C-alpha positions as a printed NumPy array, in Angstrom:
array([[ -26.117,  -90.137,   31.151],
       [ -27.357,  -89.203,   34.653],
       [ -27.253,  -91.453,   37.699],
       [ -30.842,  -92.73 ,   37.357],
       [ -30.173,  -93.92 ,   33.807],
       [ -27.324,  -96.08 ,   35.157],
       [ -29.408,  -97.85 ,   37.791],
       [ -31.084, -101.198,   37.111],
       [ -34.374, -100.891,   38.979],
       [ -34.793, -104.667,   38.947],
       [ -31.644, -105.146,   41.099],
       [ -32.081, -102.592,   43.844],
       [ -31.047, -103.251,   47.456],
       [ -34.286, -103.651,   49.334],
       [ -32.76 , -102.321,   52.549],
       [ -30.052,  -99.615,   52.803],
       [ -28.449,  -98.875,   56.182],
       [ -26.489,  -95.658,   56.669],
       [ -23.956,  -94.478,   59.247],
       [ -24.427,  -90.709,   59.139],
       [ -20.964,  -89.56 ,   60.123],
       [ -19.236,  -86.153,   59.927],
       [ -21.794,  -83.647,   61.289],
       [ -19.364,  -82.305,   63.877],
       [ -16.423,  -82.01 ,   61.516],
       [ -18.612,  -80.301,   58.912],
       [ -19.642,  -77.682,   61.458],
       [ -16.114,  -77.259,   62.801],
       [ -14.836,  -76.673,   59.266],
       [ -17.242,  -73.766,   59.038],
       [ -16.278,  -72.35 ,   62.407],
       [ -19.626,  -73.354,   63.923],
       [ -20.751,  -75.372,   66.932],
       [ -21.169,  -79.128,   66.397],
       [ -24.98 ,  -78.911,   66.7  ],
       [ -24.965,  -76.741,   63.567],
       [ -23.793,  -79.825,   61.651],
       [ -26.586,  -81.94 ,   63.16 ],
       [ -29.137,  -79.332,   62.083],
       [ -27.879,  -79.416,   58.51 ],
       [ -27.748,  -83.211,   58.575],
       [ -31.552,  -83.215,   58.733],
       [ -31.633,  -81.816,   55.188],
       [ -29.523,  -84.763,   54.059],
       [ -31.895,  -87.229,   55.696],
       [ -34.866,  -85.663,   53.922],
       [ -33.122,  -85.682,   50.556],
       [ -31.821,  -89.247,   50.829],
       [ -35.201,  -90.65 ,   51.867],
       [ -36.733,  -88.833,   48.916],
       [ -34.134,  -90.445,   46.657],
       [ -34.79 ,  -93.9  ,   48.104],
       [ -38.498,  -93.447,   47.537],
       [ -37.873,  -92.345,   43.94 ],
       [ -35.874,  -95.51 ,   43.275],
       [ -38.222,  -97.864,   45.079],
       [ -35.951,  -98.834,   47.969],
       [ -38.3  , -100.067,   50.694],
       [ -36.192,  -99.789,   53.873],
       [ -33.765,  -97.11 ,   54.994],
       [ -32.195,  -97.421,   58.459],
       [ -30.181,  -94.536,   59.89 ],
       [ -27.639,  -94.712,   62.703],
       [ -29.012,  -91.646,   64.451],
       [ -27.672,  -91.869,   68.01 ],
       [ -25.567,  -94.697,   69.435],
       [ -25.531,  -95.84 ,   73.061],
       [ -21.94 ,  -94.575,   73.157],
       [ -23.083,  -91.093,   72.105],
       [ -24.476,  -90.565,   75.582],
       [ -20.848,  -90.051,   76.662],
       [ -20.487,  -86.914,   74.529],
       [ -20.503,  -83.484,   76.229],
       [ -23.828,  -82.976,   78.087],
       [ -24.717,  -79.782,   76.236],
       [ -24.289,  -81.473,   72.849],
       [ -26.429,  -84.428,   73.895],
       [ -29.151,  -82.129,   75.179],
       [ -29.05 ,  -80.121,   71.941],
       [ -29.298,  -83.305,   69.848],
       [ -32.285,  -84.519,   71.825],
       [ -34.052,  -81.185,   71.486],
       [ -33.304,  -81.184,   67.764],
       [ -34.749,  -84.636,   67.486],
       [ -37.991,  -83.577,   69.149],
       [ -38.494,  -80.543,   66.913],
       [ -37.422,  -82.371,   63.756],
       [ -39.733,  -85.356,   64.238],
       [ -42.621,  -83.008,   64.948],
       [ -41.904,  -80.955,   61.82 ],
       [ -41.394,  -83.943,   59.543],
       [ -44.605,  -85.844,   60.29 ],
       [ -46.733,  -83.905,   57.734],
       [ -44.074,  -84.652,   55.105],
       [ -44.057,  -88.327,   56.099],
       [ -47.823,  -88.443,   55.65 ],
       [ -47.692,  -86.638,   52.3  ],
       [ -44.989,  -88.955,   50.992],
       [ -46.405,  -92.173,   52.499],
       [ -43.314,  -92.76 ,   54.697],
       [ -43.608,  -94.999,   57.743],
       [ -41.415,  -94.088,   60.709],
       [ -39.847,  -96.761,   62.877],
       [ -37.232,  -96.816,   65.617],
       [ -34.903,  -99.412,   67.157],
       [ -32.615,  -99.308,   70.177],
       [ -32.911,  -98.813,   73.913],
       [ -35.704,  -96.303,   73.4  ],
       [ -36.664,  -96.193,   77.079],
       [ -33.383,  -94.354,   77.783],
       [ -34.52 ,  -91.383,   75.657],
       [ -35.839,  -88.244,   77.415],
       [ -39.601,  -88.513,   78.022],
       [ -40.389,  -85.612,   75.661],
       [ -38.331,  -87.129,   72.886],
       [ -39.839,  -90.596,   73.341],
       [ -43.378,  -89.164,   73.386],
       [ -42.816,  -87.28 ,   70.133],
       [ -41.229,  -90.342,   68.55 ],
       [ -44.058,  -92.67 ,   69.559],
       [ -46.654,  -90.194,   68.327],
       [ -44.928,  -90.016,   64.916],
       [ -44.618,  -93.809,   64.707],
       [ -48.291,  -94.215,   65.538],
       [ -49.366,  -91.504,   63.083],
       [ -47.45 ,  -92.979,   60.189],
       [ -48.143,  -96.638,   60.99 ],
       [ -50.572,  -97.038,   58.097],
       [ -48.218,  -95.652,   55.434],
       [ -46.962,  -98.126,   52.862],
       [ -43.969,  -96.379,   51.283],
       [ -40.403,  -96.216,   52.536],
       [ -39.906,  -97.55 ,   56.07 ],
       [ -37.531,  -95.069,   57.713],
       [ -35.96 ,  -96.606,   60.808],
       [ -34.014,  -94.487,   63.267],
       [ -31.445,  -96.36 ,   65.375],
       [ -31.606,  -94.439,   68.641],
       [ -29.607,  -95.129,   71.796],
       [ -28.598,  -98.164,   69.765],
       [ -25.837, -100.743,   70.355],
       [ -25.65 , -103.839,   68.209],
       [ -23.84 , -105.803,   70.907],
       [ -26.578, -104.939,   73.404],
       [ -29.189, -105.927,   70.802],
       [ -27.576, -109.349,   70.371],
       [ -27.355, -109.867,   74.147],
       [ -30.982, -108.815,   74.478],
       [ -32.005, -111.333,   71.807],
       [ -30.081, -114.106,   73.592],
       [ -31.832, -113.241,   76.889],
       [ -35.24 , -113.216,   75.226],
       [ -34.629, -116.66 ,   73.767],
       [ -33.312, -117.978,   77.098],
       [ -36.493, -116.833,   78.836],
       [ -38.627, -118.524,   76.191],
       [ -36.726, -121.762,   76.658],
       [ -37.016, -121.471,   80.468],
       [ -40.784, -120.885,   80.217],
       [ -41.254, -123.835,   77.87 ],
       [ -42.238, -121.632,   74.922],
       [ -39.251, -122.784,   72.841],
       [ -37.154, -125.923,   72.685],
       [ -33.4  , -125.353,   72.771],
       [ -32.872, -127.641,   69.772],
       [ -35.195, -125.448,   67.71 ],
       [ -32.965, -122.373,   68.082],
       [ -31.512, -121.434,   64.701],
       [ -30.531, -118.296,   62.784],
       [ -34.122, -117.556,   61.842],
       [ -35.28 , -117.76 ,   65.461],
       [ -32.429, -115.549,   66.568],
       [ -33.184, -112.949,   63.901],
       [ -36.823, -112.802,   64.961],
       [ -35.656, -111.674,   68.393],
       [ -33.583, -108.767,   67.089],
       [ -35.004, -105.232,   66.854],
       [ -35.096, -105.732,   63.065],
       [ -36.968, -109.024,   63.147],
       [ -39.774, -107.704,   60.936],
       [ -37.572, -106.394,   58.107],
       [ -35.02 , -107.847,   55.679],
       [ -31.352, -107.526,   56.443],
       [ -29.516, -104.612,   54.794],
       [ -27.909, -105.432,   51.484],
       [ -26.02 , -102.118,   51.355],
       [ -24.309, -100.272,   54.205],
       [ -23.133,  -96.718,   53.538],
       [ -20.766,  -94.784,   55.817],
       [ -19.937,  -91.149,   55.229],
       [ -16.991,  -88.96 ,   56.27 ],
       [ -14.1  ,  -91.235,   55.248],
       [ -14.145,  -93.505,   58.317],
       [ -13.761,  -97.243,   57.652],
       [ -15.441,  -98.987,   60.552],
       [ -18.844, -100.348,   61.523],
       [ -19.038,  -98.735,   64.998],
       [ -21.281, -101.335,   66.665],
       [ -24.05 , -100.975,   64.071],
       [ -26.254, -103.885,   62.905],
       [ -23.398, -106.374,   63.356],
       [ -25.589, -109.459,   62.845],
       [ -27.711, -107.942,   60.098],
       [ -24.862, -106.796,   57.803],
       [ -23.131, -110.185,   57.667],
       [ -23.55 , -110.2  ,   53.868],
       [ -24.11 , -106.519,   53.191],
       [ -22.005, -104.663,   50.62 ],
       [ -20.017, -101.902,   52.341],
       [ -19.711,  -98.482,   50.687],
       [ -17.514,  -95.769,   52.137],
       [ -17.384,  -92.128,   51.025],
       [ -15.266,  -89.209,   52.224],
       [ -18.263,  -86.855,   51.906],
       [ -19.444,  -85.547,   55.273],
       [ -23.075,  -86.321,   56.091],
       [ -24.447,  -82.751,   55.765],
       [ -23.159,  -82.708,   52.175],
       [ -24.609,  -86.133,   51.29 ],
       [ -27.563,  -86.024,   48.882],
       [ -29.721,  -88.431,   46.9  ],
       [ -27.223,  -88.284,   44.023],
       [ -24.663,  -89.765,   46.416],
       [ -27.138,  -92.492,   47.294],
       [ -27.537,  -93.186,   43.601],
       [ -23.742,  -93.47 ,   43.236],
       [ -23.672,  -95.99 ,   46.076],
       [ -26.432,  -98.056,   44.44 ],
       [ -24.568,  -98.011,   41.091],
       [ -21.451,  -99.237,   42.869],
       [ -23.539, -101.941,   44.64 ],
       [ -24.883, -103.168,   41.316],
       [ -21.38 , -103.566,   39.916],
       [ -20.455, -106.07 ,   42.611],
       [ -20.817, -109.821,   42.421],
       [ -22.787, -111.122,   45.429],
       [ -21.712, -114.723,   45.837],
       [ -22.754, -115.594,   49.411],
       [ -19.951, -118.128,   49.693],
       [ -20.451, -119.638,   46.223],
       [ -18.154, -119.375,   43.219],
       [ -18.618, -116.933,   40.373],
       [ -19.562, -119.807,   38.101],
       [ -22.341, -120.884,   40.449],
       [ -24.   , -117.454,   40.643],
       [ -23.629, -116.56 ,   36.953]])
């Protein structure tokens, strides 16, 4: 029985978030520069999004570049930004062919002008697509996102657009970068690390966490299928008892 035969298509996670970790270690293990791992990680992205589309998963959000990543060696950061520009440009025809809509979250105005221009062009070009929504978390920090949401709400209260007593979880979520999409039900992290790394902290409050030792450039749609199979074996209680949910 292959992986697809083991998946119940009626119980898929609607939104899968992924921490793509291990590019540098993958390259180092092959005696290459770290950017070589980032280049090969693009193949993994393409394959995983194809797998998500095949299953019918609607949202895939990738931790592409964190706000902390700006502190990496300057040459590596420059190489990653250049790779991002060329990759986004090359992938747009594939996005259109496969009905994929590109999205991005994070402090996007901190990206180099060329990168931001290419990103915005791709987002605009694919805006009418109705398949998988592929979101790139770029220059992203979940703590900053939460602070930003709090500031936005404070301004609305100050301007009389919102009453303080009306602030609830739903209002707060609407002010996050992800306000127009469901929260992730499955979070995958590659490379054997067991931490969240400041990623979607609010949104993954009830997500199932799946960790694999496989480095990101080796991760393929079959690995996504394994994660979904594992997800479907878990009992999602949301604070209730087993008897209440069964």
